[in-house]
Every structure is written in C-alpha cells, then in structure tokens.
Amino acid sequence: MSAPHELVWIIDDDKSIRWVLDKALTQAGLSTCLFDSAEAVQGKLAKAPPSVILTDIRMPGMDGLGLLAQVRQTCPQVPVIIMTAHSDLDSAIQSYQGGAFEYLPKPFDVDEAVALVRRALIHAREARQNLPVPAIAQTDGLIGEAPAMQEVFRTIGRLSQSHITVLINGASGTGKELVAQALHRHSPRRAAPFIALNMAAIPRDLIESELFGHERGAFTGATAQRQGRFEQAQGGTLFLDEIGDMPLEAQTRLLRVLSEGSFHRVGGHTGIRADVRIIAATHQNLEALVRQGRFREDLFYRLNVIRIQLPTLSERREDIPRLAAFFLHQSARELGMAPRVLSPQAQQHLAQWDWPGNVRQLENVCRWITVMAASQEVQIGDLPQEVQQAPKAAVDGVPTDATASATAWEQALGQWAGNALRQGQGDLLQQALPAFERIMITTALRHTGGGRRDAAQLLGWGRNTLTRKIKELGLEASTASDNDEEDT
C-alpha cells in the first residue's frame, strides 16, 4: 500500500481513460486526482506536486511532452508516465529523452498500469537523480507497432544517455544497422562520427589494418600511413557488423583494445587512446560459436553487455503495411516520381507473404513497384512476379509449409512416444505436456519481446494462466524481462 500522502495525477482528454485508470488505482488503494488537460495542472505543480503523474502525449493545447518538460523544471523528483496510442520510435525516444519514467502505449492492461504506478511510487521514494537530456532529431526510419519492435524502441530510449556496449542480434535484412545508427544518434556521442565496418566483407589479412590503421612500410603495399576505423570513430561509435565472422586473431586484438582502452597501428609502437563506443551485430548465435571454439568467450562477454533482439519481418506482420507505405514514399522521393499507393488487396497480400529477406527485401520490392507499376494504385498484378505467387498455399486455412512443419513435429512426437513405450516407460503425458508448454511459452515470449499479456493472447490463455504456468514450469528466471510489469 502507498503512504497516505501519495497522490497520482491522471491527465488525459479522454474521459473514458481517466475513468478506467481512476477506478483501477482507487481499487488498488491509491489516491488520484483527474484532469482533462495539461493547462489544468500548471498552477498546481509548484504548490502541491503529486507523487506520480500519468499523462497522455497528445492533447489539445499543451501536449504531454510539454507538460513533461515543465515537470522536469518545476518538480524533477516526480516520475512522469507518458501514455500514447501512437506507438512509434519518435514518441518513445522523446518521452525517455524528456526524462519520462516510463512510456506506456495504448491500449494497456489496467493491472499492469497499476503495477507501473507502484514502481513509479517506489522510484519517487528512493528519489533517484534524473540526468538532463538534450533534444533529438526525428530521422530514424525505424517503424514498428509490433510488441517486439516496441521493446527495441524502449531499449534505445533507455540507452539514450549511455556509452555502454550493445550487441544486436537479428537475421539478415532486419535492420541491425538502422538500430545501431539510432543508438548513436540518440546518445551523448551524436556529434561525433558513426563508423560502420562489416567483418564479413573484409579479407582476413586486412582486418587489423582496417580496424587499427597502419604505418608506412608496415607491409607490402603500405606506401603511406593510414588511419583505421577506431581512429576515424574517435569520440563516436564504431559499428562492427557480422562480428561472428571476425577471425580469432583479430578477436584477440579487439579484446585487448576493449580491455586496455588503447591500440597501436599495424607496424607502429605508439599507443593511441580508443575513445569509442562499440556496437556489434550478428545474425549468428555467438553462444554456439563460443562452444565451437570459433569465438572468444571473454570477448563475447565484453560485447554482450546489453543485447537487442530484432524480429524477422514475418514475426511482425502487422508492421508490413506501414513499412511498405514508408518505403513507397521514400523511393518516390528519391526517384522524383509520384508515390504509389497499395490497394487493400495488395496490402493484405504483402502482409501474408513470407519475406525471407526481411525488411530489406520489402524495401527493394517497394522500389521495384515505384518504377514498374502501371498505375498509381498498386494491385496484386502490379507486384513483382515472385511476390505475386500466393505467399503460402492454404489447406483448410493452414499454409502448406506450416502443414508440412506440423506433420514433421507430429511424426517426431509419435516416434518418441513409440520408443518410450517399447522401453517400458509410462506416464508419457506427464513428460510430454510440460515440455510442450515450456516450448510454446518461451517461443511466444520471444516473439513478443518478453511481453506476457501479448504472449498470453497468442497462446489463447489469460495472463493469469500464463503467469501460473511460468511458475509451475520454473521459467521465472528465463522469462524475466523489463516487460513483466508493463506489457504493451
């Protein structure tokens, strides 16, 4: 329970939102005060500030971000939770950069909103110190309302005052470099260079020279001194893409630089300070490479401080129409043409297609459409031939590739049961059901970026059922995430 003097302000021009939050917080034993605009609280902030503020981001007159800025000036100790129905990166970044305690996309689960307010009250009691943050540009090109992308946006926002090392995991074409650029652009190093280097694109014998530079005469062909990427990125960010392809000898040199904070050029002896933030990315499983002896374990732990997992495009299908519209406008602007518009049928077709090349493939298809489509409104027949094909031929509403996959696991399950029975085992369901539920739960949570409410919906359960199953199966530690209390 909260202390008697603790008060929560709810500010939203939507009466129904105010009513729902007021009812939920009051039932939880918290005191509330309701306002329909930011202007209504301006005169009260300095005189009698609340313990926590819940405010909508978009309201007539002063918006939530304007109110947030005023709270930071007048009573910076008050945590502010920003609510928004516009789940985009700009809103998340602006909220965190403005000093918001948390960013809460609508619609939200009221129980989790209450839990979030309780966290904010604890935060207020502990009187944590808030750091001043600068304004940012709105030029990220990252789009996503899917839960997994919302978690990516949250992480970028939380890291916006940090120099910490980040490891980005994701399949090819999922936008790893875009995320790295956003991390740099919203960091204290934004004014310094962002330098990208793809480990898979450099010959093994040139990697050290590319990273650290070389002195004249260091090797055959080194006719002049050359700066490496570490020197070029001084004060900024060095993005090492496909870090899993880095040779072991170069891994050793990189580890030494990260440990000692300095390096020397190939053929040189003068130490050079390395004031560089490292962001690494890979589509590979680095833990597996460590077990295989192909990646240094100590370097892995140096890089794996904060990890961001990017979903494939097929795991965020709800984002495909918005992404396609963005890429169509972008390619039309680049080519000096009128932007194409997808018909509802074309949108639906693209949203169901199986995008093995992820976001990069969708971007290339949109560029093709801009040049090749016969009319401004794009029909299915205007799409590239390979995309026109039915994305997945459905059988009784189930795609054939999904049917084949289902048949494969059912056959494997049958073989396992048959072998167990031949060996005299019993209680097969007691063995199989927990394993099945464990796999389904961890897969659903991975898909939602750790969000339990969304994972429960995907599994066809209520959230309480999912929470109970997680406890029963001993999955608390493996499924714990920042989203446990505030699923979006």
Short mmCIF file of C-alpha atoms in Angstrom, two decimals:
data_model
loop_
_atom_site.label_atom_id
_atom_site.label_comp_id
_atom_site.label_asym_id
_atom_site.label_seq_id
_atom_site.Cartn_x
_atom_site.Cartn_y
_atom_site.Cartn_z
CA MET A 1 0.00 0.00 0.00
CA SER A 2 1.11 3.55 -0.62
CA ALA A 3 1.70 6.13 2.08
CA PRO A 4 -1.39 8.32 2.86
CA HIS A 5 0.12 11.47 1.36
CA GLU A 6 0.97 9.85 -2.00
CA LEU A 7 -1.20 11.13 -4.85
CA VAL A 8 -1.40 10.12 -8.52
CA TRP A 9 -2.44 12.69 -11.14
CA ILE A 10 -4.21 11.34 -14.24
CA ILE A 11 -4.17 13.77 -17.19
CA ASP A 12 -5.99 12.78 -20.37
CA ASP A 13 -8.55 14.49 -22.59
CA ASP A 14 -10.30 11.12 -22.99
CA LYS A 15 -12.88 10.80 -20.20
CA SER A 16 -13.07 7.02 -20.51
CA ILE A 17 -9.31 6.65 -19.98
CA ARG A 18 -9.49 8.87 -16.90
CA TRP A 19 -12.40 6.82 -15.53
CA VAL A 20 -10.72 3.44 -16.09
CA LEU A 21 -7.43 4.49 -14.51
CA ASP A 22 -9.17 6.23 -11.62
CA LYS A 23 -11.23 3.12 -10.86
CA ALA A 24 -8.26 0.74 -11.10
CA LEU A 25 -5.91 2.88 -8.99
CA THR A 26 -8.58 3.62 -6.37
CA GLN A 27 -9.38 -0.08 -6.03
CA ALA A 28 -5.64 -0.64 -5.54
CA GLY A 29 -5.70 1.74 -2.59
CA LEU A 30 -4.11 4.70 -4.34
CA SER A 31 -5.32 8.30 -4.20
CA THR A 32 -5.98 10.02 -7.53
CA CYS A 33 -6.79 13.41 -8.99
CA LEU A 34 -8.15 13.75 -12.54
CA PHE A 35 -7.52 16.48 -15.14
CA ASP A 36 -8.65 16.81 -18.76
CA SER A 37 -5.75 18.99 -19.92
CA ALA A 38 -2.16 19.87 -19.13
CA GLU A 39 -3.13 23.52 -18.61
CA ALA A 40 -5.36 22.48 -15.70
CA VAL A 41 -2.36 21.39 -13.62
CA GLN A 42 0.11 24.16 -14.43
CA GLY A 43 -0.73 26.30 -11.42
CA LYS A 44 -0.69 23.32 -9.07
CA LEU A 45 2.73 21.86 -9.91
CA ALA A 46 4.86 24.21 -7.84
CA LYS A 47 2.39 24.50 -4.93
CA ALA A 48 1.42 20.87 -4.34
CA PRO A 49 3.08 18.40 -6.72
CA PRO A 50 1.78 14.81 -6.76
CA SER A 51 3.81 11.66 -6.18
CA VAL A 52 3.33 10.36 -9.76
CA ILE A 53 1.89 11.79 -12.98
CA LEU A 54 0.16 9.71 -15.70
CA THR A 55 -0.33 11.88 -18.81
CA ASP A 56 -1.42 11.37 -22.40
CA ILE A 57 1.11 12.50 -25.01
CA ARG A 58 -1.33 14.12 -27.47
CA MET A 59 -3.93 16.53 -26.08
CA PRO A 60 -5.41 19.85 -27.21
CA GLY A 61 -3.26 22.77 -26.10
CA MET A 62 -0.13 21.73 -24.23
CA ASP A 63 0.77 18.12 -25.03
CA GLY A 64 2.23 15.53 -22.69
CA LEU A 65 5.81 16.25 -23.72
CA GLY A 66 5.34 19.96 -22.98
CA LEU A 67 3.96 19.07 -19.56
CA LEU A 68 6.86 16.66 -19.02
CA ALA A 69 9.34 19.48 -19.71
CA GLN A 70 7.54 21.72 -17.20
CA VAL A 71 7.54 18.98 -14.56
CA ARG A 72 11.27 18.45 -15.05
CA GLN A 73 11.81 22.16 -14.38
CA THR A 74 9.34 22.63 -11.53
CA CYS A 75 9.47 19.32 -9.63
CA PRO A 76 12.04 16.97 -11.20
CA GLN A 77 11.59 14.41 -8.41
CA VAL A 78 8.08 13.50 -9.69
CA PRO A 79 8.06 10.45 -12.02
CA VAL A 80 6.05 11.02 -15.21
CA ILE A 81 4.49 8.12 -17.15
CA ILE A 82 3.70 9.04 -20.76
CA MET A 83 0.66 7.32 -22.32
CA THR A 84 0.18 7.25 -26.08
CA ALA A 85 -1.83 5.50 -28.75
CA HIS A 86 0.92 6.35 -31.26
CA SER A 87 3.44 3.54 -30.75
CA ASP A 88 6.39 4.83 -32.76
CA LEU A 89 10.07 5.33 -32.08
CA ASP A 90 9.82 9.12 -32.01
CA SER A 91 7.27 9.03 -29.19
CA ALA A 92 9.35 6.55 -27.20
CA ILE A 93 12.59 8.46 -27.74
CA GLN A 94 11.06 11.87 -26.98
CA SER A 95 9.46 10.50 -23.82
CA TYR A 96 12.67 8.98 -22.48
CA GLN A 97 14.83 11.89 -23.65
CA GLY A 98 12.47 14.28 -21.89
CA GLY A 99 13.02 12.39 -18.65
CA ALA A 100 9.87 10.24 -18.54
CA PHE A 101 9.87 7.43 -16.00
CA GLU A 102 8.17 5.10 -18.47
CA TYR A 103 6.41 5.04 -21.85
CA LEU A 104 3.02 3.23 -21.86
CA PRO A 105 1.46 2.51 -25.27
CA LYS A 106 -2.33 2.25 -25.51
CA PRO A 107 -4.28 0.06 -25.22
CA PHE A 108 -2.78 -1.17 -21.96
CA ASP A 109 -3.72 -3.73 -19.34
CA VAL A 110 -5.06 -1.83 -16.32
CA ASP A 111 -3.49 -4.27 -13.84
CA GLU A 112 -0.12 -3.66 -15.41
CA ALA A 113 -0.71 0.10 -15.42
CA VAL A 114 -1.32 -0.14 -11.66
CA ALA A 115 1.88 -2.14 -11.25
CA LEU A 116 3.75 0.51 -13.23
CA VAL A 117 2.40 3.29 -10.99
CA ARG A 118 3.53 1.32 -7.93
CA ARG A 119 7.02 1.09 -9.43
CA ALA A 120 6.98 4.83 -10.03
CA LEU A 121 5.99 5.44 -6.40
CA ILE A 122 8.92 3.31 -5.23
CA HIS A 123 11.13 5.27 -7.61
CA ALA A 124 9.86 8.55 -6.14
CA ARG A 125 10.53 7.34 -2.60
CA GLU A 126 14.07 6.41 -3.50
CA ALA A 127 14.47 9.88 -5.03
CA ARG A 128 16.64 8.79 -7.92
CA GLN A 129 18.60 11.54 -9.64
CA ASN A 130 17.44 12.38 -13.17
CA LEU A 131 20.06 13.30 -15.78
CA PRO A 132 19.46 16.27 -18.13
CA VAL A 133 18.91 15.17 -21.70
CA PRO A 134 19.21 17.07 -24.97
CA ALA A 135 16.62 17.23 -27.74
CA ILE A 136 16.87 14.83 -30.67
CA ALA A 137 16.21 14.83 -34.39
CA GLN A 138 13.31 12.80 -35.79
CA THR A 139 15.19 10.99 -38.54
CA ASP A 140 15.39 7.31 -37.64
CA GLY A 141 13.44 5.47 -40.33
CA LEU A 142 12.51 2.80 -37.77
CA ILE A 143 8.85 1.82 -37.88
CA GLY A 144 7.04 -0.74 -35.78
CA GLU A 145 3.96 -1.27 -33.63
CA ALA A 146 4.64 -4.97 -33.04
CA PRO A 147 5.44 -5.77 -29.39
CA ALA A 148 8.98 -6.92 -30.23
CA MET A 149 9.71 -3.62 -32.02
CA GLN A 150 8.21 -1.64 -29.14
CA GLU A 151 10.74 -3.33 -26.87
CA VAL A 152 13.52 -2.28 -29.27
CA PHE A 153 12.28 1.33 -29.10
CA ARG A 154 12.17 1.17 -25.31
CA THR A 155 15.74 -0.11 -25.16
CA ILE A 156 17.01 2.66 -27.45
CA GLY A 157 15.24 5.19 -25.23
CA ARG A 158 16.69 3.73 -22.03
CA LEU A 159 20.20 3.77 -23.50
CA SER A 160 19.94 7.37 -24.75
CA GLN A 161 22.28 8.69 -22.05
CA SER A 162 24.66 5.75 -22.09
CA HIS A 163 28.02 4.91 -23.64
CA ILE A 164 27.51 1.20 -22.91
CA THR A 165 28.42 -1.56 -25.38
CA VAL A 166 25.47 -3.11 -27.24
CA LEU A 167 25.12 -6.39 -29.14
CA ILE A 168 22.37 -6.54 -31.79
CA ASN A 169 21.08 -9.96 -32.89
CA GLY A 170 18.86 -10.43 -35.91
CA ALA A 171 18.53 -12.18 -39.26
CA SER A 172 19.91 -10.53 -42.39
CA GLY A 173 17.75 -7.65 -43.55
CA THR A 174 16.05 -6.97 -40.20
CA GLY A 175 17.61 -3.51 -39.81
CA LYS A 176 20.56 -4.04 -37.46
CA GLU A 177 22.50 -1.05 -38.84
CA LEU A 178 19.41 1.19 -38.58
CA VAL A 179 19.15 0.31 -34.89
CA ALA A 180 22.88 0.96 -34.43
CA GLN A 181 22.52 4.36 -36.09
CA ALA A 182 19.54 5.18 -33.85
CA LEU A 183 21.54 4.20 -30.76
CA HIS A 184 24.32 6.54 -31.88
CA ARG A 185 22.03 9.38 -32.90
CA HIS A 186 20.29 9.35 -29.52
CA SER A 187 23.47 9.09 -27.45
CA PRO A 188 25.87 11.63 -25.92
CA ARG A 189 28.21 10.82 -28.83
CA ARG A 190 25.80 12.01 -31.54
CA ALA A 191 28.05 14.93 -32.62
CA ALA A 192 31.00 12.58 -33.31
CA PRO A 193 31.32 10.09 -36.20
CA PHE A 194 29.36 6.88 -36.67
CA ILE A 195 31.66 4.44 -38.48
CA ALA A 196 30.38 1.08 -39.77
CA LEU A 197 32.54 -1.89 -40.71
CA ASN A 198 31.25 -5.24 -42.00
CA MET A 199 33.53 -8.04 -40.83
CA ALA A 200 32.23 -10.45 -43.48
CA ALA A 201 33.23 -8.09 -46.32
CA ILE A 202 36.93 -7.68 -45.43
CA PRO A 203 39.72 -10.14 -46.35
CA ARG A 204 41.19 -11.77 -43.23
CA ASP A 205 44.66 -10.34 -43.79
CA LEU A 206 43.32 -6.77 -43.97
CA ILE A 207 41.01 -6.73 -40.94
CA GLU A 208 43.60 -5.46 -38.44
CA SER A 209 44.69 -2.72 -40.83
CA GLU A 210 41.05 -1.72 -41.39
CA LEU A 211 40.38 -1.58 -37.65
CA PHE A 212 43.59 -0.03 -36.36
CA GLY A 213 45.28 1.52 -39.41
CA HIS A 214 48.92 1.01 -40.39
CA GLU A 215 52.23 2.81 -40.58
CA ARG A 216 54.05 3.41 -43.82
CA GLY A 217 56.05 0.30 -44.77
CA ALA A 218 54.21 -1.94 -42.29
CA PHE A 219 53.62 -4.47 -45.09
CA THR A 220 53.92 -4.73 -48.85
CA GLY A 221 51.76 -2.04 -50.42
CA ALA A 222 51.63 0.17 -47.31
CA THR A 223 53.07 3.22 -49.07
CA ALA A 224 51.62 5.75 -46.60
CA GLN A 225 50.36 5.96 -43.05
CA ARG A 226 46.64 5.18 -42.82
CA GLN A 227 44.07 5.74 -40.09
CA GLY A 228 41.93 2.76 -39.11
CA ARG A 229 38.26 2.75 -38.19
CA PHE A 230 39.00 3.15 -34.48
CA GLU A 231 40.75 6.46 -35.16
CA GLN A 232 38.06 7.60 -37.59
CA ALA A 233 35.39 6.92 -34.94
CA GLN A 234 37.22 8.74 -32.09
CA GLY A 235 34.67 10.22 -29.70
CA GLY A 236 31.84 8.47 -31.56
CA THR A 237 30.54 4.99 -32.31
CA LEU A 238 32.16 2.07 -34.14
CA PHE A 239 29.58 -0.38 -35.52
CA LEU A 240 31.07 -3.83 -36.13
CA ASP A 241 28.56 -5.69 -38.29
CA GLU A 242 28.67 -9.50 -38.58
CA ILE A 243 31.06 -9.71 -35.64
CA GLY A 244 30.71 -13.51 -35.73
CA ASP A 245 32.83 -13.56 -38.91
CA MET A 246 35.81 -11.87 -37.24
CA PRO A 247 38.90 -14.15 -37.27
CA LEU A 248 40.21 -15.31 -33.89
CA GLU A 249 43.46 -13.36 -34.14
CA ALA A 250 41.55 -10.13 -34.77
CA GLN A 251 39.21 -11.02 -31.87
CA THR A 252 42.24 -11.19 -29.59
CA ARG A 253 43.42 -7.75 -30.70
CA LEU A 254 39.92 -6.27 -30.30
CA LEU A 255 39.61 -7.73 -26.80
CA ARG A 256 42.92 -6.12 -25.83
CA VAL A 257 41.71 -2.73 -27.08
CA LEU A 258 38.44 -3.05 -25.14
CA SER A 259 40.33 -4.09 -22.01
CA GLU A 260 43.16 -1.52 -22.15
CA GLY A 261 41.39 1.35 -23.90
CA SER A 262 44.22 1.92 -26.38
CA PHE A 263 45.76 0.44 -29.52
CA HIS A 264 48.61 0.95 -31.97
CA ARG A 265 48.60 0.92 -35.75
CA VAL A 266 49.90 -2.14 -37.60
CA GLY A 267 53.67 -1.69 -37.74
CA GLY A 268 53.55 1.08 -35.11
CA HIS A 269 54.61 1.29 -31.47
CA THR A 270 52.90 4.47 -30.27
CA GLY A 271 49.77 3.86 -28.22
CA ILE A 272 46.60 5.64 -29.34
CA ARG A 273 43.72 6.12 -26.90
CA ALA A 274 40.47 4.48 -28.06
CA ASP A 275 37.57 6.76 -27.06
CA VAL A 276 34.99 4.75 -28.99
CA ARG A 277 31.65 3.15 -28.19
CA ILE A 278 31.31 -0.33 -29.66
CA ILE A 279 28.03 -1.58 -31.11
CA ALA A 280 28.32 -5.09 -32.57
CA ALA A 281 25.79 -7.04 -34.62
CA THR A 282 25.43 -10.55 -35.96
CA HIS A 283 22.88 -12.91 -37.47
CA GLN A 284 24.72 -15.84 -35.89
CA ASN A 285 24.37 -17.49 -32.48
CA LEU A 286 27.50 -16.27 -30.72
CA GLU A 287 26.98 -18.64 -27.77
CA ALA A 288 27.12 -21.55 -30.24
CA LEU A 289 30.27 -20.11 -31.86
CA VAL A 290 31.84 -19.88 -28.38
CA ARG A 291 31.05 -23.56 -27.72
CA GLN A 292 32.57 -24.44 -31.10
CA GLY A 293 35.75 -22.52 -30.30
CA ARG A 294 35.16 -20.07 -33.14
CA PHE A 295 34.53 -17.02 -30.96
CA ARG A 296 36.38 -15.98 -27.82
CA GLU A 297 34.26 -16.37 -24.70
CA ASP A 298 35.88 -13.39 -22.96
CA LEU A 299 35.20 -11.16 -26.00
CA PHE A 300 31.59 -12.38 -26.10
CA TYR A 301 31.05 -11.24 -22.51
CA ARG A 302 32.72 -7.90 -23.28
CA LEU A 303 30.29 -7.33 -26.17
CA ASN A 304 27.16 -8.86 -24.64
CA VAL A 305 26.52 -6.12 -22.06
CA ILE A 306 23.14 -5.09 -23.47
CA ARG A 307 21.57 -7.26 -26.15
CA ILE A 308 18.84 -6.22 -28.58
CA GLN A 309 16.99 -8.98 -30.44
CA LEU A 310 15.39 -7.89 -33.73
CA PRO A 311 12.36 -9.81 -35.00
CA THR A 312 12.08 -11.09 -38.56
CA LEU A 313 9.52 -9.37 -40.77
CA SER A 314 7.26 -12.44 -40.65
CA GLU A 315 7.23 -12.08 -36.85
CA ARG A 316 5.87 -8.52 -37.13
CA ARG A 317 3.38 -8.77 -39.99
CA GLU A 318 1.21 -6.02 -38.52
CA ASP A 319 4.00 -3.57 -39.43
CA ILE A 320 4.18 -4.50 -43.12
CA PRO A 321 1.52 -2.04 -44.45
CA ARG A 322 3.14 0.93 -42.67
CA LEU A 323 6.63 -0.13 -43.72
CA ALA A 324 5.51 -0.53 -47.33
CA ALA A 325 3.87 2.93 -47.35
CA PHE A 326 7.06 4.43 -45.91
CA PHE A 327 9.30 2.76 -48.49
CA LEU A 328 6.97 3.70 -51.37
CA HIS A 329 7.11 7.37 -50.35
CA GLN A 330 10.85 7.20 -49.81
CA SER A 331 11.57 5.64 -53.21
CA ALA A 332 9.18 8.05 -54.96
CA ARG A 333 11.04 10.99 -53.41
CA GLU A 334 14.42 9.56 -54.40
CA LEU A 335 13.31 8.91 -57.98
CA GLY A 336 11.27 12.11 -58.42
CA MET A 337 8.03 10.23 -59.08
CA ALA A 338 4.52 10.29 -57.67
CA PRO A 339 4.22 7.86 -54.76
CA ARG A 340 2.38 4.60 -55.40
CA VAL A 341 -0.46 3.51 -53.11
CA LEU A 342 -1.19 -0.13 -52.33
CA SER A 343 -4.74 -1.34 -52.85
CA PRO A 344 -6.30 -3.12 -49.85
CA GLN A 345 -5.85 -6.44 -51.65
CA ALA A 346 -2.16 -5.74 -52.35
CA GLN A 347 -1.62 -4.70 -48.72
CA GLN A 348 -3.19 -7.91 -47.48
CA HIS A 349 -1.15 -9.97 -49.93
CA LEU A 350 2.14 -8.38 -48.86
CA ALA A 351 1.23 -8.78 -45.19
CA GLN A 352 0.74 -12.52 -45.72
CA TRP A 353 3.82 -13.08 -47.85
CA ASP A 354 6.79 -14.90 -46.35
CA TRP A 355 9.64 -12.27 -46.69
CA PRO A 356 12.81 -14.40 -46.37
CA GLY A 357 14.87 -11.23 -46.96
CA ASN A 358 13.00 -9.35 -44.21
CA VAL A 359 12.70 -5.54 -44.24
CA ARG A 360 15.46 -5.10 -46.82
CA GLN A 361 13.55 -7.30 -49.27
CA LEU A 362 10.34 -5.32 -48.69
CA GLU A 363 12.23 -2.08 -49.33
CA ASN A 364 13.60 -3.43 -52.63
CA VAL A 365 10.12 -4.61 -53.69
CA CYS A 366 8.72 -1.13 -53.00
CA ARG A 367 11.47 0.43 -55.10
CA TRP A 368 10.61 -2.00 -57.93
CA ILE A 369 6.91 -1.11 -57.61
CA THR A 370 7.68 2.62 -57.83
CA VAL A 371 9.45 2.14 -61.16
CA MET A 372 7.44 -0.67 -62.72
CA ALA A 373 3.80 -0.42 -61.54
CA ALA A 374 1.43 0.63 -64.32
CA SER A 375 -0.85 2.85 -62.22
CA GLN A 376 -0.69 4.86 -59.03
CA GLU A 377 -2.88 2.37 -57.15
CA VAL A 378 -0.94 -0.88 -56.97
CA GLN A 379 -2.88 -4.11 -57.48
CA ILE A 380 -1.61 -7.65 -56.85
CA GLY A 381 -0.92 -7.97 -60.58
CA ASP A 382 1.47 -4.99 -60.36
CA LEU A 383 3.74 -6.73 -57.85
CA PRO A 384 6.97 -8.48 -58.91
CA GLN A 385 6.30 -11.93 -60.34
CA GLU A 386 7.90 -13.81 -57.43
CA VAL A 387 5.81 -11.84 -54.93
CA GLN A 388 2.58 -12.29 -56.93
CA GLN A 389 2.68 -16.01 -56.20
CA ALA A 390 0.43 -17.00 -53.32
CA PRO A 391 2.58 -16.42 -50.25
CA LYS A 392 1.55 -19.74 -48.78
CA ALA A 393 -0.95 -22.04 -50.47
CA ALA A 394 -3.52 -22.63 -47.75
CA VAL A 395 -5.03 -26.01 -46.99
CA ASP A 396 -8.17 -25.67 -44.89
CA GLY A 397 -6.95 -22.27 -43.79
CA VAL A 398 -3.49 -23.59 -42.80
CA PRO A 399 -0.49 -22.74 -45.04
CA THR A 400 1.13 -25.74 -46.70
CA ASP A 401 4.58 -25.02 -45.28
CA ALA A 402 3.01 -24.78 -41.83
CA THR A 403 1.15 -28.04 -42.54
CA ALA A 404 4.40 -29.75 -43.51
CA SER A 405 6.08 -28.43 -40.38
CA ALA A 406 3.17 -29.60 -38.24
CA THR A 407 3.33 -33.05 -39.85
CA ALA A 408 7.08 -33.24 -39.13
CA TRP A 409 6.80 -32.48 -35.42
CA GLU A 410 3.77 -34.74 -35.04
CA GLN A 411 5.74 -37.59 -36.64
CA ALA A 412 8.70 -36.89 -34.36
CA LEU A 413 6.40 -36.88 -31.32
CA GLY A 414 4.88 -40.20 -32.44
CA GLN A 415 8.35 -41.71 -32.83
CA TRP A 416 9.34 -40.53 -29.36
CA ALA A 417 6.17 -42.00 -27.83
CA GLY A 418 6.69 -45.30 -29.64
CA ASN A 419 10.31 -45.57 -28.48
CA ALA A 420 9.32 -44.72 -24.90
CA LEU A 421 6.60 -47.38 -24.86
CA ARG A 422 8.95 -50.01 -26.31
CA GLN A 423 11.37 -49.21 -23.48
CA GLY A 424 8.62 -49.85 -20.93
CA GLN A 425 8.11 -46.21 -19.95
CA GLY A 426 4.77 -44.89 -18.70
CA ASP A 427 3.21 -41.55 -17.78
CA LEU A 428 4.06 -40.19 -21.24
CA LEU A 429 1.74 -37.20 -20.93
CA GLN A 430 3.42 -36.22 -17.65
CA GLN A 431 6.68 -35.97 -19.61
CA ALA A 432 5.38 -34.52 -22.86
CA LEU A 433 2.90 -31.87 -21.70
CA PRO A 434 5.32 -29.81 -19.56
CA ALA A 435 7.91 -29.91 -22.35
CA PHE A 436 5.30 -28.85 -24.91
CA GLU A 437 4.03 -25.98 -22.72
CA ARG A 438 7.58 -24.85 -21.94
CA ILE A 439 8.44 -24.61 -25.65
CA MET A 440 5.21 -22.81 -26.52
CA ILE A 441 5.61 -20.29 -23.68
CA THR A 442 9.26 -19.44 -24.36
CA THR A 443 8.59 -19.15 -28.12
CA ALA A 444 5.60 -16.83 -27.59
CA LEU A 445 7.54 -14.66 -25.13
CA ARG A 446 10.47 -14.42 -27.52
CA HIS A 447 8.06 -13.32 -30.27
CA THR A 448 6.55 -10.57 -28.06
CA GLY A 449 9.88 -9.33 -26.72
CA GLY A 450 9.02 -10.60 -23.23
CA GLY A 451 5.52 -9.09 -23.06
CA ARG A 452 3.38 -11.52 -21.06
CA ARG A 453 -0.01 -10.03 -21.87
CA ASP A 454 0.60 -10.30 -25.63
CA ALA A 455 2.17 -13.76 -25.26
CA ALA A 456 -0.88 -14.95 -23.33
CA GLN A 457 -3.16 -13.72 -26.13
CA LEU A 458 -1.07 -15.55 -28.74
CA LEU A 459 -1.30 -18.76 -26.73
CA GLY A 460 -5.04 -18.38 -26.19
CA TRP A 461 -4.70 -18.04 -22.42
CA GLY A 462 -5.44 -15.33 -19.91
CA ARG A 463 -2.46 -13.55 -18.44
CA ASN A 464 -3.03 -15.13 -15.01
CA THR A 465 -2.90 -18.57 -16.61
CA LEU A 466 0.39 -17.75 -18.31
CA THR A 467 1.87 -16.42 -15.05
CA ARG A 468 0.77 -19.57 -13.21
CA LYS A 469 2.25 -21.83 -15.91
CA ILE A 470 5.55 -19.94 -15.84
CA LYS A 471 5.78 -20.52 -12.09
CA GLU A 472 4.74 -24.19 -12.35
CA LEU A 473 7.34 -24.89 -15.04
CA GLY A 474 10.12 -22.99 -13.25
CA LEU A 475 10.54 -20.45 -16.06
CA GLU A 476 10.63 -17.27 -13.94
CA ALA A 477 14.34 -16.58 -14.39
CA SER A 478 14.48 -17.43 -18.09
CA THR A 479 11.40 -15.36 -18.95
CA ALA A 480 12.10 -12.34 -16.73
CA SER A 481 12.22 -9.06 -18.68
CA ASP A 482 11.62 -5.36 -18.32
CA ASN A 483 8.18 -6.03 -19.78
CA ASP A 484 6.93 -8.28 -16.97
CA GLU A 485 5.11 -5.46 -15.26
CA GLU A 486 4.26 -3.19 -18.15
CA ASP A 487 3.41 -5.25 -21.23
CA THR A 488 2.45 -3.06 -24.12
#
